[in-house]
PDB file of C-alpha atoms and ligand atoms in Angstrom:
ATOM      1  CA  MET A 244     -13.893 -10.574  -1.549  1.00 91.00           C
ATOM      2  CA  GLU A 245     -12.392  -7.483   0.141  1.00 96.00           C
ATOM      3  CA  GLN A 246      -9.593  -5.591  -1.611  1.00 97.00           C
ATOM      4  CA  THR A 247      -7.043  -3.015  -0.456  1.00 98.00           C
ATOM      5  CA  PHE A 248      -4.659  -0.628  -2.158  1.00 98.00           C
ATOM      6  CA  ILE A 249      -1.006  -0.954  -1.127  1.00 98.00           C
ATOM      7  CA  MET A 250       1.762   1.337  -2.374  1.00 98.00           C
ATOM      8  CA  ILE A 251       5.483   0.791  -1.815  1.00 98.00           C
ATOM      9  CA  LYS A 252       6.772   4.356  -1.508  1.00 98.00           C
ATOM     10  CA  PRO A 253       9.947   5.583  -3.305  1.00 98.00           C
ATOM     11  CA  ASP A 254      12.217   4.782  -0.324  1.00 98.00           C
ATOM     12  CA  GLY A 255      10.976   1.174  -0.282  1.00 98.00           C
ATOM     13  CA  VAL A 256      11.647   0.816  -4.011  1.00 98.00           C
ATOM     14  CA  GLN A 257      15.103   2.483  -3.833  1.00 98.00           C
ATOM     15  CA  ARG A 258      16.098   0.293  -0.875  1.00 98.00           C
ATOM     16  CA  GLY A 259      15.198  -2.944  -2.657  1.00 98.00           C
ATOM     17  CA  LEU A 260      12.313  -3.885  -0.351  1.00 98.00           C
ATOM     18  CA  VAL A 261       9.773  -4.692  -3.075  1.00 98.00           C
ATOM     19  CA  GLY A 262      10.330  -8.462  -3.009  1.00 98.00           C
ATOM     20  CA  GLU A 263      10.334  -8.598   0.802  1.00 98.00           C
ATOM     21  CA  ILE A 264       7.049  -6.667   1.022  1.00 98.00           C
ATOM     22  CA  ILE A 265       5.288  -8.686  -1.669  1.00 98.00           C
ATOM     23  CA  SER A 266       6.514 -11.843   0.015  1.00 98.00           C
ATOM     24  CA  ARG A 267       4.919 -10.864   3.355  1.00 98.00           C
ATOM     25  CA  PHE A 268       1.494 -10.335   1.765  1.00 98.00           C
ATOM     26  CA  GLU A 269       1.792 -13.506  -0.336  1.00 97.00           C
ATOM     27  CA  LYS A 270       2.909 -15.692   2.564  1.00 97.00           C
ATOM     28  CA  LYS A 271      -0.023 -14.459   4.666  1.00 98.00           C
ATOM     29  CA  GLY A 272      -2.313 -15.900   1.984  1.00 96.00           C
ATOM     30  CA  PHE A 273      -3.463 -12.693   0.304  1.00 97.00           C
ATOM     31  CA  HIS A 274      -4.021 -12.680  -3.421  1.00 95.00           C
ATOM     32  CA  LEU A 275      -2.272 -10.217  -5.778  1.00 96.00           C
ATOM     33  CA  LYS A 276      -4.801  -8.642  -8.154  1.00 95.00           C
ATOM     34  CA  GLY A 277      -2.887  -5.658  -9.567  1.00 96.00           C
ATOM     35  CA  LEU A 278       0.758  -4.514  -9.733  1.00 97.00           C
ATOM     36  CA  LYS A 279       2.634  -1.706 -11.458  1.00 97.00           C
ATOM     37  CA  LEU A 280       5.855   0.287 -11.089  1.00 98.00           C
ATOM     38  CA  ILE A 281       5.188   3.935 -11.916  1.00 98.00           C
ATOM     39  CA  ASN A 282       6.316   7.524 -11.456  1.00 98.00           C
ATOM     40  CA  VAL A 283       3.403   9.691 -10.377  1.00 97.00           C
ATOM     41  CA  GLU A 284       2.813  13.344 -11.262  1.00 98.00           C
ATOM     42  CA  ARG A 285       2.608  15.977  -8.528  1.00 98.00           C
ATOM     43  CA  SER A 286      -1.119  16.550  -9.227  1.00 98.00           C
ATOM     44  CA  PHE A 287      -1.775  12.798  -8.896  1.00 98.00           C
ATOM     45  CA  ALA A 288       0.074  12.579  -5.553  1.00 98.00           C
ATOM     46  CA  GLU A 289      -1.890  15.623  -4.328  1.00 98.00           C
ATOM     47  CA  LYS A 290      -5.121  13.895  -5.324  1.00 98.00           C
ATOM     48  CA  HIS A 291      -4.162  10.665  -3.543  1.00 98.00           C
ATOM     49  CA  TYR A 292      -3.331  12.586  -0.338  1.00 97.00           C
ATOM     50  CA  ALA A 293      -6.094  15.252  -0.739  1.00 97.00           C
ATOM     51  CA  ASP A 294      -7.460  14.481   2.760  1.00 96.00           C
ATOM     52  CA  LEU A 295      -4.130  15.637   4.230  1.00 97.00           C
ATOM     53  CA  SER A 296      -3.837  18.883   2.200  1.00 97.00           C
ATOM     54  CA  ALA A 297      -4.203  21.082   5.303  1.00 98.00           C
ATOM     55  CA  LYS A 298      -1.427  19.290   7.220  1.00 97.00           C
ATOM     56  CA  PRO A 299       1.921  21.040   7.681  1.00 98.00           C
ATOM     57  CA  PHE A 300       3.771  18.009   6.260  1.00 97.00           C
ATOM     58  CA  PHE A 301       1.639  17.865   3.073  1.00 98.00           C
ATOM     59  CA  ASN A 302       4.173  19.470   0.699  1.00 98.00           C
ATOM     60  CA  GLY A 303       7.012  17.327   2.016  1.00 97.00           C
ATOM     61  CA  LEU A 304       4.821  14.240   1.668  1.00 98.00           C
ATOM     62  CA  VAL A 305       4.005  15.048  -1.970  1.00 98.00           C
ATOM     63  CA  GLU A 306       7.708  15.715  -2.746  1.00 98.00           C
ATOM     64  CA  TYR A 307       8.555  12.337  -1.192  1.00 97.00           C
ATOM     65  CA  ILE A 308       5.942  10.429  -3.200  1.00 98.00           C
ATOM     66  CA  ILE A 309       7.025  11.971  -6.531  1.00 98.00           C
ATOM     67  CA  SER A 310      10.763  11.580  -5.799  1.00 97.00           C
ATOM     68  CA  GLY A 311      11.030   8.178  -7.528  1.00 98.00           C
ATOM     69  CA  PRO A 312       8.991   5.248  -8.785  1.00 98.00           C
ATOM     70  CA  VAL A 313       6.421   3.623  -6.530  1.00 98.00           C
ATOM     71  CA  VAL A 314       4.909   0.132  -6.693  1.00 98.00           C
ATOM     72  CA  ALA A 315       1.104   0.246  -6.722  1.00 98.00           C
ATOM     73  CA  MET A 316      -0.738  -2.948  -5.857  1.00 98.00           C
ATOM     74  CA  ILE A 317      -4.189  -4.378  -5.258  1.00 97.00           C
ATOM     75  CA  TRP A 318      -4.352  -7.186  -2.699  1.00 97.00           C
ATOM     76  CA  GLU A 319      -7.435  -9.275  -2.040  1.00 96.00           C
ATOM     77  CA  GLY A 320      -8.600 -11.450   0.862  1.00 96.00           C
ATOM     78  CA  LYS A 321     -10.783 -11.689   3.955  1.00 97.00           C
ATOM     79  CA  ASN A 322     -10.265  -8.548   6.144  1.00 98.00           C
ATOM     80  CA  VAL A 323      -7.333  -7.513   3.932  1.00 98.00           C
ATOM     81  CA  VAL A 324      -7.761  -3.776   4.736  1.00 98.00           C
ATOM     82  CA  THR A 325      -7.384  -4.206   8.511  1.00 98.00           C
ATOM     83  CA  THR A 326      -4.908  -7.065   8.351  1.00 98.00           C
ATOM     84  CA  GLY A 327      -2.881  -5.210   5.700  1.00 98.00           C
ATOM     85  CA  ARG A 328      -2.569  -2.240   8.089  1.00 98.00           C
ATOM     86  CA  LYS A 329      -1.394  -4.648  10.816  1.00 98.00           C
ATOM     87  CA  ILE A 330       1.243  -6.129   8.482  1.00 98.00           C
ATOM     88  CA  ILE A 331       2.377  -2.562   7.654  1.00 98.00           C
ATOM     89  CA  GLY A 332       2.493  -1.317  11.268  1.00 98.00           C
ATOM     90  CA  ALA A 333       1.833   2.063  12.909  1.00 98.00           C
ATOM     91  CA  THR A 334       2.285   5.231  10.789  1.00 97.00           C
ATOM     92  CA  ASN A 335       5.256   6.410  12.851  1.00 97.00           C
ATOM     93  CA  PRO A 336       7.965   3.719  12.727  1.00 97.00           C
ATOM     94  CA  ALA A 337       8.942   4.760  16.263  1.00 97.00           C
ATOM     95  CA  ASP A 338       5.640   3.137  17.331  1.00 97.00           C
ATOM     96  CA  SER A 339       5.538   0.239  14.835  1.00 98.00           C
ATOM     97  CA  ALA A 340       5.965  -3.170  16.417  1.00 98.00           C
ATOM     98  CA  PRO A 341       8.910  -5.353  15.395  1.00 98.00           C
ATOM     99  CA  GLY A 342       7.662  -7.868  12.841  1.00 98.00           C
ATOM    100  CA  THR A 343       5.681  -5.233  10.969  1.00 98.00           C
ATOM    101  CA  ILE A 344       7.062  -3.750   7.739  1.00 98.00           C
ATOM    102  CA  ARG A 345       7.573  -0.269   9.212  1.00 98.00           C
ATOM    103  CA  GLY A 346       8.783  -1.750  12.517  1.00 98.00           C
ATOM    104  CA  ASP A 347      11.415  -3.781  10.707  1.00 98.00           C
ATOM    105  CA  PHE A 348      12.482  -1.411   7.911  1.00 98.00           C
ATOM    106  CA  ALA A 349      11.818   2.249   8.839  1.00 98.00           C
ATOM    107  CA  ILE A 350      12.906   4.894  11.343  1.00 98.00           C
ATOM    108  CA  ASP A 351      11.382   8.225  10.241  1.00 97.00           C
ATOM    109  CA  ILE A 352       7.652   8.941   9.798  1.00 97.00           C
ATOM    110  CA  GLY A 353       8.496  10.815   6.594  1.00 96.00           C
ATOM    111  CA  ARG A 354      10.234   7.733   5.136  1.00 98.00           C
ATOM    112  CA  ASN A 355       7.876   4.994   6.251  1.00 98.00           C
ATOM    113  CA  VAL A 356       8.241   2.760   3.166  1.00 98.00           C
ATOM    114  CA  ILE A 357       4.639   1.801   2.459  1.00 98.00           C
ATOM    115  CA  HIS A 358       1.023   2.981   2.289  1.00 98.00           C
ATOM    116  CA  GLY A 359      -2.105   0.909   2.899  1.00 98.00           C
ATOM    117  CA  SER A 360      -5.760   1.948   2.631  1.00 98.00           C
ATOM    118  CA  ASP A 361      -7.286   2.768   6.021  1.00 97.00           C
ATOM    119  CA  SER A 362     -10.859   1.576   5.280  1.00 98.00           C
ATOM    120  CA  VAL A 363     -12.832  -0.438   2.740  1.00 98.00           C
ATOM    121  CA  GLU A 364     -14.255   2.840   1.387  1.00 98.00           C
ATOM    122  CA  SER A 365     -10.777   4.422   0.997  1.00 97.00           C
ATOM    123  CA  ALA A 366      -9.591   1.217  -0.681  1.00 98.00           C
ATOM    124  CA  ARG A 367     -12.399   1.434  -3.231  1.00 97.00           C
ATOM    125  CA  LYS A 368     -11.532   5.078  -4.029  1.00 97.00           C
ATOM    126  CA  GLU A 369      -7.772   4.471  -4.154  1.00 98.00           C
ATOM    127  CA  ILE A 370      -8.099   1.399  -6.391  1.00 97.00           C
ATOM    128  CA  ALA A 371     -10.307   3.418  -8.784  1.00 97.00           C
ATOM    129  CA  LEU A 372      -7.725   6.261  -8.799  1.00 97.00           C
ATOM    130  CA  TRP A 373      -4.615   4.109  -9.249  1.00 98.00           C
ATOM    131  CA  PHE A 374      -6.079   1.350 -11.438  1.00 97.00           C
ATOM    132  CA  PRO A 375      -8.548   3.003 -13.847  1.00 95.00           C
ATOM    133  CA  GLU A 376      -7.865   0.089 -16.202  1.00 91.00           C
ATOM    134  CA  CYS A 377      -9.522  -3.176 -15.119  1.00 80.00           C
ATOM    135  CA  PRO A 378      -6.994  -5.290 -13.202  1.00 80.00           C
ATOM    136  CA  VAL A 379      -6.456  -8.808 -14.523  1.00 81.00           C
ATOM    137  CA  ASN A 380      -9.172 -11.071 -13.175  1.00 84.00           C
ATOM    138  CA  TRP A 381      -7.928 -14.451 -11.991  1.00 84.00           C
ATOM    139  CA  LEU A 382      -8.586 -16.801  -9.098  1.00 83.00           C
ATOM    140  CA  SER A 383      -5.778 -18.290  -7.053  1.00 83.00           C
ATOM    141  CA  SER A 384      -5.781 -22.081  -7.151  1.00 85.00           C
ATOM    142  CA  LEU A 385      -4.695 -21.928  -3.483  1.00 86.00           C
ATOM    143  CA  ARG A 386      -8.086 -20.539  -2.400  1.00 89.00           C
ATOM    144  CA  PRO A 387      -9.427 -23.819  -0.878  1.00 90.00           C
ATOM    145  CA  TRP A 388      -6.155 -24.143   1.076  1.00 92.00           C
ATOM    146  CA  ILE A 389      -6.464 -20.638   2.555  1.00 92.00           C
ATOM    147  CA  TYR A 390     -10.213 -20.431   3.332  1.00 95.00           C
ATOM    148  CA  GLU A 391     -12.434 -23.141   4.821  1.00 93.00           C
TER     149      GLU A 391
HETATM  150  P1  RTP N 219      -0.416   6.059   4.676  1.00 79.28           P
HETATM  151  O1  RTP N 219      -1.630   6.859   4.231  1.00 79.28           O
HETATM  152  O2  RTP N 219       0.855   6.443   3.962  1.00 79.28           O
HETATM  153  O3  RTP N 219      -0.660   4.580   4.719  1.00 79.28           O
HETATM  154  O4  RTP N 219      -0.147   6.454   6.164  1.00 79.28           O
HETATM  155  P2  RTP N 219      -1.149   6.445   7.360  1.00 79.28           P
HETATM  156  O5  RTP N 219      -2.573   6.249   6.931  1.00 79.28           O
HETATM  157  O6  RTP N 219      -0.599   5.448   8.320  1.00 79.28           O
HETATM  158  O7  RTP N 219      -0.937   7.918   7.912  1.00 79.28           O
HETATM  159  P3  RTP N 219      -1.577   9.296   7.454  1.00 79.28           P
HETATM  160  O8  RTP N 219      -1.904  10.056   8.693  1.00 79.28           O
HETATM  161  O9  RTP N 219      -2.629   9.110   6.399  1.00 79.28           O
HETATM  162  O10 RTP N 219      -0.317  10.009   6.813  1.00 79.28           O
HETATM  163  C1  RTP N 219       0.059   9.758   5.479  1.00 79.28           C
HETATM  164  C2  RTP N 219       1.554   9.792   5.372  1.00 79.28           C
HETATM  165  O11 RTP N 219       2.023  11.113   5.636  1.00 79.28           O
HETATM  166  C3  RTP N 219       3.305  11.047   6.184  1.00 79.28           C
HETATM  167  N1  RTP N 219       3.317  11.757   7.463  1.00 79.28           N
HETATM  168  N2  RTP N 219       4.280  12.567   7.809  1.00 79.28           N
HETATM  169  N3  RTP N 219       5.902  14.402   9.172  1.00 79.28           N
HETATM  170  C4  RTP N 219       4.786  13.990   9.753  1.00 79.28           C
HETATM  171  O12 RTP N 219       4.428  14.337  10.847  1.00 79.28           O
HETATM  172  C5  RTP N 219       3.963  13.040   9.010  1.00 79.28           C
HETATM  173  N4  RTP N 219       2.813  12.532   9.414  1.00 79.28           N
HETATM  174  C6  RTP N 219       2.392  11.723   8.425  1.00 79.28           C
HETATM  175  C7  RTP N 219       3.671   9.588   6.383  1.00 79.28           C
HETATM  176  O13 RTP N 219       4.416   9.163   5.235  1.00 79.28           O
HETATM  177  C8  RTP N 219       2.296   8.933   6.390  1.00 79.28           C
HETATM  178  O14 RTP N 219       2.384   7.583   6.012  1.00 79.28           O
END
Protein backbone atom coordinates (compact mmCIF):
# COMPACT_ATOMS: atom_id res chain seq x y z
CA MET A 1 0.00 0.00 0.00
CA GLU A 2 1.26 3.50 -0.91
CA GLN A 3 2.80 5.67 1.81
CA THR A 4 3.57 9.39 2.08
CA PHE A 5 5.62 11.56 4.39
CA ILE A 6 3.73 14.44 6.03
CA MET A 7 5.36 17.04 8.27
CA ILE A 8 3.50 19.63 10.34
CA LYS A 9 5.89 22.60 10.24
CA PRO A 10 6.78 24.66 13.36
CA ASP A 11 3.99 27.21 12.75
CA GLY A 12 1.39 24.42 12.64
CA VAL A 13 2.69 22.97 15.91
CA GLN A 14 2.91 26.38 17.66
CA ARG A 15 -0.62 27.28 16.53
CA GLY A 16 -2.14 24.08 17.92
CA LEU A 17 -3.13 22.62 14.55
CA VAL A 18 -1.70 19.13 15.11
CA GLY A 19 -5.00 17.53 16.16
CA GLU A 20 -6.95 19.23 13.36
CA ILE A 21 -4.46 18.05 10.71
CA ILE A 22 -4.28 14.48 11.98
CA SER A 23 -8.06 14.43 12.14
CA ARG A 24 -8.38 15.38 8.44
CA PHE A 25 -6.13 12.51 7.33
CA GLU A 26 -7.80 10.04 9.71
CA LYS A 27 -11.34 11.00 8.70
CA LYS A 28 -10.44 10.57 5.02
CA GLY A 29 -9.63 6.94 5.83
CA PHE A 30 -5.83 7.07 5.71
CA HIS A 31 -3.86 4.96 8.12
CA LEU A 32 -1.23 6.42 10.50
CA LYS A 33 1.98 4.38 10.34
CA GLY A 34 4.52 6.67 12.02
CA LEU A 35 4.42 9.78 14.25
CA LYS A 36 6.98 11.81 16.18
CA LEU A 37 7.45 15.32 17.57
CA ILE A 38 11.05 16.42 17.04
CA ASN A 39 13.42 19.36 16.71
CA VAL A 40 15.58 18.97 13.62
CA GLU A 41 19.18 20.10 13.17
CA ARG A 42 20.08 22.64 10.49
CA SER A 43 22.04 20.00 8.51
CA PHE A 44 19.00 17.67 8.59
CA ALA A 45 16.64 20.41 7.33
CA GLU A 46 19.15 21.23 4.56
CA LYS A 47 19.20 17.56 3.58
CA HIS A 48 15.40 17.33 3.51
CA TYR A 49 15.17 20.43 1.28
CA ALA A 50 18.40 19.73 -0.72
CA ASP A 51 16.50 19.98 -4.04
CA LEU A 52 15.72 23.63 -3.23
CA SER A 53 19.27 24.63 -2.18
CA ALA A 54 19.69 26.99 -5.15
CA LYS A 55 16.44 28.88 -4.44
CA PRO A 56 16.63 32.39 -2.99
CA PHE A 57 14.26 31.41 -0.15
CA PHE A 58 16.33 28.35 0.88
CA ASN A 59 18.02 29.90 3.95
CA GLY A 60 14.75 31.36 5.21
CA LEU A 61 13.06 28.00 4.67
CA VAL A 62 15.73 26.17 6.70
CA GLU A 63 15.51 28.78 9.51
CA TYR A 64 11.73 28.28 9.56
CA ILE A 65 11.94 24.48 9.76
CA ILE A 66 14.48 24.53 12.62
CA SER A 67 12.66 27.29 14.55
CA GLY A 68 10.62 24.85 16.68
CA PRO A 69 9.45 21.26 16.88
CA VAL A 70 7.81 19.62 13.89
CA VAL A 71 5.49 16.61 13.73
CA ALA A 72 6.77 13.98 11.30
CA MET A 73 4.30 11.37 10.11
CA ILE A 74 3.89 8.44 7.74
CA TRP A 75 0.41 8.01 6.29
CA GLU A 76 -0.68 5.02 4.24
CA GLY A 77 -3.51 4.38 1.77
CA LYS A 78 -4.52 4.15 -1.88
CA ASN A 79 -3.16 7.21 -3.80
CA VAL A 80 -2.15 8.81 -0.48
CA VAL A 81 0.66 10.89 -2.09
CA THR A 82 -1.63 12.67 -4.57
CA THR A 83 -4.66 12.81 -2.30
CA GLY A 84 -2.48 14.00 0.60
CA ARG A 85 -1.29 16.92 -1.57
CA LYS A 86 -4.94 17.73 -2.36
CA ILE A 87 -5.84 17.71 1.35
CA ILE A 88 -2.86 20.04 1.98
CA GLY A 89 -3.62 22.46 -0.87
CA ALA A 90 -1.44 24.57 -3.18
CA THR A 91 2.05 25.61 -1.94
CA ASN A 92 1.11 29.29 -1.81
CA PRO A 93 -1.87 29.70 0.55
CA ALA A 94 -3.02 32.59 -1.66
CA ASP A 95 -3.86 29.88 -4.24
CA SER A 96 -5.00 27.10 -1.88
CA ALA A 97 -8.69 26.31 -2.11
CA PRO A 98 -10.89 26.74 0.96
CA GLY A 99 -11.34 23.32 2.56
CA THR A 100 -7.67 22.47 2.16
CA ILE A 101 -5.32 22.74 5.15
CA ARG A 102 -3.33 25.65 3.70
CA GLY A 103 -6.51 27.24 2.31
CA ASP A 104 -8.11 27.17 5.74
CA PHE A 105 -5.14 27.90 8.03
CA ALA A 106 -2.38 29.82 6.19
CA ILE A 107 -1.76 33.17 4.50
CA ASP A 108 1.98 33.37 3.69
CA ILE A 109 3.92 30.92 1.49
CA GLY A 110 6.75 31.04 4.04
CA ARG A 111 4.39 29.93 6.85
CA ASN A 112 2.33 27.32 5.05
CA VAL A 113 1.87 24.94 8.02
CA ILE A 114 2.53 21.56 6.43
CA HIS A 115 4.69 19.57 4.01
CA GLY A 116 3.66 16.53 1.97
CA SER A 117 5.76 14.39 -0.38
CA ASP A 118 5.26 15.33 -4.04
CA SER A 119 5.74 11.83 -5.53
CA VAL A 120 5.92 8.18 -4.51
CA GLU A 121 9.70 8.30 -5.06
CA SER A 122 10.12 11.42 -2.86
CA ALA A 123 7.93 9.76 -0.22
CA ARG A 124 10.20 6.72 -0.17
CA LYS A 125 13.31 8.91 0.26
CA GLU A 126 11.72 11.18 2.88
CA ILE A 127 10.38 8.26 4.94
CA ALA A 128 13.87 6.68 4.90
CA LEU A 129 15.42 10.02 6.00
CA TRP A 130 12.91 10.84 8.75
CA PHE A 131 12.16 7.32 9.99
CA PRO A 132 15.43 5.35 9.87
CA GLU A 133 13.97 3.17 12.63
CA CYS A 134 11.27 0.75 11.41
CA PRO A 135 7.84 2.29 12.02
CA VAL A 136 5.43 0.17 14.05
CA ASN A 137 3.75 -2.33 11.76
CA TRP A 138 0.03 -2.72 12.34
CA LEU A 139 -3.09 -3.10 10.23
CA SER A 140 -6.17 -0.98 10.80
CA SER A 141 -9.23 -3.06 11.62
CA LEU A 142 -11.20 -0.51 9.56
CA ARG A 143 -9.55 -1.65 6.32
CA PRO A 144 -12.56 -3.65 4.98
CA TRP A 145 -14.77 -0.61 5.68
CA ILE A 146 -12.52 1.74 3.69
CA TYR A 147 -11.57 -0.43 0.68
CA GLU A 148 -13.83 -2.76 -1.32
P1 LIG B 1 6.51 21.31 0.71
O1 LIG B 1 7.75 20.68 0.10
O2 LIG B 1 6.77 22.08 1.97
O3 LIG B 1 5.35 20.37 0.81
O4 LIG B 1 6.03 22.40 -0.30
P2 LIG B 1 5.75 22.25 -1.83
O5 LIG B 1 6.24 20.94 -2.38
O6 LIG B 1 4.30 22.55 -2.00
O7 LIG B 1 6.63 23.44 -2.40
P3 LIG B 1 8.18 23.52 -2.74
O8 LIG B 1 8.30 24.27 -4.02
O9 LIG B 1 8.86 22.19 -2.59
O10 LIG B 1 8.68 24.49 -1.60
C1 LIG B 1 9.01 24.00 -0.32
C2 LIG B 1 8.63 25.03 0.71
O11 LIG B 1 9.44 26.19 0.55
C3 LIG B 1 8.73 27.31 0.98
N1 LIG B 1 8.69 28.29 -0.10
N2 LIG B 1 8.89 29.57 0.10
N3 LIG B 1 9.24 32.33 -0.24
C4 LIG B 1 8.97 31.59 -1.31
O12 LIG B 1 8.83 32.03 -2.42
C5 LIG B 1 8.80 30.16 -1.09
N4 LIG B 1 8.54 29.26 -2.03
C6 LIG B 1 8.48 28.07 -1.40
C7 LIG B 1 7.32 26.88 1.36
O13 LIG B 1 7.30 26.64 2.77
C8 LIG B 1 7.20 25.56 0.60
O14 LIG B 1 6.25 24.72 1.20
